[in-house]
């Protein structure tokens, strides 16, 4: 093997190691961030269009259209990008299948497109920069990337479409393909090596408003380090001798660039006649070419759709010569940027129309005077340039090469379009569809196939069955066993919720206090207020007697009354004084305990904890004195630091003193002793701006001294006052914003918060945008209280994006509010998600749920006249979730159909103004006013750091935590401070609007600007903090200063000659410092400890060293965010493993430990003997007393005896020592748990609960060491325990995915981004970082980047939030569900209003008002599709399988493909053999289901690795083709759908489109004559109506191959979103990308490791994919049971359908509830919550006879108590037949088999799923 072969193997191997994810490039990844497109990769994608004719003709304008359409699609979706072309890659744009003779055409098109983009885009889209470079290895390109710092690069990877006739077929690549593939992948590896992620343009797909693409990433760049790819210096290319256009002096100054190029090309060709042709032939070709140019100028595009003509070797040779001649001319134009156009625009994009030229070579034309004039002008120009006089070509009289016109009399191939639809009328929909004028064929009926007729006959049979199909109202009566089971489960949930609620805290970090709601009350309900007694005043005593006839008796009576009031007031004041004295006395007693502590820092900490624990009324009494004592402790430290010359290191101590002094000065009625003591401190330290205080009439002596002498020298702060405040007191600055007292809430709300309250009180909608920790939490609960106070019927729905947030909000409601109801069946709150529910969702007043569940409830017909009308307000928390690729459309639909005012909350909306305008208009359509309230400032600041691991780490247990640390992490080795401005390395991005600077950042920025300023760019004097800031700075003052600094900074950024880059270099010194600490040892005596070498790229292995540093600074608790669930677990396991390893080697080993264990065993032995002795004595006493006792007393006596005896044997100290000893427990220093925050018994109780739920032991062990993991794949109870223990501060380290980023109350001091991910985006970065420094807990939050490249860190900090871009909300499934709502609710007012709301409101989707008519057309043809599929009747009534399709709404468009197979009888035929050939039937059924649901696309490149990966594994990896009959049915279904939507486009064009389709989509440049006045010039094919005229240039008409073909080539002015058209591409016929066989493989072997290794499915995603598929199976089974009336059901059944693992977890909860003893708290009840159950409905028939497979949602017989394993047997075929016979079934033969097959498939699948889970 030679070197080239070695390199090829190395490249392909390295490429194979790259991980990949398919993501939405905008919503889930880059947002508005800049990325770079490799131009040749883009061209290869566009040139690979099978419709593009570069073989016979040269349809250049079609190619340009493809490129512009691609770029336009990106811009429509709000992408921000540049395009670069690399000369070294120029040949890579040629598709691998192109013959060599045609390759030059593609290179010519490349040159044209570069010229076109470079000249046209700057005026129209200046944000899109087009650049050219020599090579991707060049220094120039590297500098470009460094300057612009793109988020990712978009390239091709050279992979071709995989051709599959069957799964074994091999593709034999040619040499060109191999070289192309290697070149692309070598470039990709080069880019990844340098820290750039790469998106594959050949794996890019447009899905609604999303850009779905595969992103390549590497977890460790070291994996690619062996590939040596150095940069190359730019080589100076020898200049080619081109003839510049300016060298030609032409008399015609009106020539366009295209015409000038044509003249130049012809002139050069006349000088170089090809030897194989004659001069006459060559000159004739030149003349025809110029005629072709003239026709291009004047012919309409629609007239240029031409057929092929017989092959002409001379004409083809000439065309290739034109191309070869034009390429260097175009490249020279690009290189020199020469402007040769005199017409204002570059029209070179239409330089050649190959088909038109070849047509002219064989046909005569009749041209008009305009064409003749242009033609002659071109001929004359050639004569002037070259000297040759060319004869005009194409005269009617003579043309030597004229042949018969082959296209004159030939009829068009276009098939006729049926422009009529099936009859339909619905009064509610008709008014919205008035604009859609289309002929209705009144006599038309749908003509189903023979198979469909058979199925519908059977459907009719089941429809006419006597048992009721839908039961609207209460659910079926449950058995007593079911009631008992559900009650136990609900009881357990309520007990857990009470515990969970107790861990929650309010905005100031205190436990929540419950409030009793009283209907009709206002303000702070349920909280009694004291009515003050009248106070005697001087005026009242001197009040003159009234002149009315009361006389002296009245005056005497009043006097006695006043005396009595005075006495009462005096008595009360005396009592108050006495109570105050008790509080003060209690404080003094506590202080005495503090005073014995010698360490002032410890005294301060204890005092701080004591002060925080006081109730507010006590804090008002002793708070100032307690804070003054804390000042005295701090003063002692300050004096010592000043004495030893360490004052600079103790400025944070002075800042704390200043903060406490400010707090004291704001108190009222201060004793004189406190005022004097504080004055001494302020004067001695020269503290800035402590306001004067007014002394109280009462004074008391302080029990402590201040530890500071008045005006003692050397103690004053050696720093200017303002500098001291900004640098060291920033976190303590007063930070209210126009705050005022408000009786509606129990705190002083800021101005923006008051505006929110006003909107809620006015029953208006409100959209609130405020960052995390700003104070949004109270909004939701205020709205809840309003609803609860109003009456007992109103409902508020709280919609959250995650189950974790649902759980927390419900617990917080439980902790905040209680209420007594007059009637039963009511509760304050309820939870309803897919996997569990608490309380009755229709009987509560506050429903906490997720979007899918709310949509089901709002669209349920049985709710339309009841529950839906009771909804008074909906809260959409984290409303930016509308931008998600998966569930965003559900959010948008809910916002459009909300029947009441809404509250929308978010911290991260990139375009709040635009989104607010849309929300305002949607709410106005429903009669609600919406107000937007925006507050851009966090309460507490965030400080960022970059962690550089030490070279070596020696762990000897955690060091002791230091007290009174400086806020932040300054001074800690390995943690480098990041100034926010240091991250703004890309000047083109500017300054993000939400880039926040804390006071210290502002000061450092100002200092650096002063340092780098010059005479041209001076820093204004007004920016000096000594001038711009007042003596006492507040947060608002610093914000004004920040605004001024940013204004100057913005000017510097925009001016390239400014010293901005010098400023960045000055500020980034710490950030870019790569020096690593040589050794970090956690204890001083480390000589005996192992020194572990840390790999800088192994962030998992070095995480413990980071946590140890944070522990030293008391910067824990911390949350580590990583977006890979598997890596979250690996991080936790690595930390625990290192702690255990060190603990065993350093403590739990050796003679000392062995001796300790012996002593413990001896102690245990003694204890057991004494216990046995005590038991005997107790037994004797029991006999004497008799058997009346319950036995508890005897046990207590045992304990007393044994403890007493043990103390006698070993002493009390030994007893406590050994009784608490557990050799299995972690040793102090080898865990992160704070044992003072929770008792070990509590942890043991939680551990037992988790073991009952089969939680893995290592996770429970990690909890004991203070470490937890939190992600959506974890057991629900485990996640809950992690949240509780973290809030209690017992857990101090939690590793999590984004589950803790959205609104969860998990306050921490530090957030760590541990490891990079494509999901670590601008949006997620802000959400996660916001968890640090939460309001009420920390004044400053730390954000640490660990295992993330500096380049990525800069991008995250400098990135802008993505704009919210909606979806097309009127999906076909939604239309069907709306008809169901309308029909089955008997046209209820709610249903009518919901439909009118959805159809009349504007869309957040791409487009404006003009979009409405297209939406209505789309709606009408969605109805036509449903009519043709026999899902809707002519009156809009749902038919046949409409319910099943509606229930599968979450799988659209898979649900319609499933329906097609069901409707055409495929499943009936397949499942008819389920009894005789069960295994074969189930395997085939699984294959079909894998084609329909939960598809995972492979990469094209994956096919190349079959030999290495696929064949050796037990997986197929690539999904085998569908069975032939199923494939045919789906093809027919797609064809029928294609005709429906083709008719839609045709009718819309006929009715609404009056302009020609002749403008390019991106630049808007017009080509051809817009008027159809030259139709007789040439005989063209019929013009297209539906297809774009640009695409038709390649000869294609209005015949479409597929829906994709229709959607991607439709003419301009027509909306056609492929993602919402109900069709599915059939693999492998319709797709270029293979489908992953992961579902079939799992069903085959059930091996998760193989799925991860061979199928490439990430382990962390497998559970979710499998659970989703299990949900699909459960939905199908439940729907069929309902349809066939084999069970009683309601239209709310789908609320209770869940995936197998969700059901399994519920069974676990049931088993725990059954086993739980009431002593564990399971009997906890709540007076405000009625125990209402929502049991899992049965999805099985009644029999439990045959043991086919396990299932977790079978209905259980009343006498069947064997539920411990959560399984039961499915019905077998004999029982089902008997069941059907009992109902006299004769015709219904097929569907029972289908049901039985799906039940068996579900059972087998769930058994494998459960085995994997276990």
Short mmCIF file of C-alpha atoms in Angstrom, two decimals, residues 461-462 464-468 1680-1688 1740-1742 1775-1788 1792 1795:
data_model
loop_
_atom_site.label_atom_id
_atom_site.label_comp_id
_atom_site.label_asym_id
_atom_site.label_seq_id
_atom_site.Cartn_x
_atom_site.Cartn_y
_atom_site.Cartn_z
CA UNK A 461 -70.70 -3.34 9.99
CA UNK A 462 -68.75 -2.22 13.03
CA UNK A 464 -73.80 -0.33 13.03
CA UNK A 465 -72.94 -2.55 15.98
CA UNK A 466 -75.29 -2.10 18.89
CA UNK A 467 -72.78 -1.16 21.56
CA UNK A 468 -72.24 2.60 21.96
CA UNK A 1680 -59.27 -0.02 17.16
CA UNK A 1681 -60.90 -1.19 20.38
CA UNK A 1682 -63.00 1.96 20.49
CA UNK A 1683 -63.82 1.76 16.81
CA UNK A 1684 -64.90 -1.87 17.03
CA UNK A 1685 -66.81 -1.11 20.23
CA UNK A 1686 -65.00 -3.82 22.13
CA UNK A 1687 -64.71 -1.51 25.14
CA UNK A 1688 -66.61 1.35 26.65
CA UNK A 1740 -57.09 -5.23 25.91
CA UNK A 1741 -60.05 -7.54 25.64
CA UNK A 1742 -61.29 -9.20 28.77
CA UNK A 1775 -61.08 -15.83 23.15
CA UNK A 1776 -61.37 -12.97 20.68
CA UNK A 1777 -63.42 -15.14 18.33
CA UNK A 1778 -65.70 -16.10 21.20
CA UNK A 1779 -66.08 -12.45 22.13
CA UNK A 1780 -67.05 -11.56 18.57
CA UNK A 1781 -69.47 -14.47 18.27
CA UNK A 1782 -71.22 -13.25 21.38
CA UNK A 1783 -72.12 -10.15 19.38
CA UNK A 1784 -73.39 -12.13 16.38
CA UNK A 1785 -70.58 -10.94 14.15
CA UNK A 1786 -70.73 -12.35 10.65
CA UNK A 1787 -69.19 -9.82 8.34
CA UNK A 1788 -66.52 -8.27 10.57
CA UNK A 1792 -60.42 -8.46 14.58
CA UNK A 1795 -56.51 -5.84 16.28
#
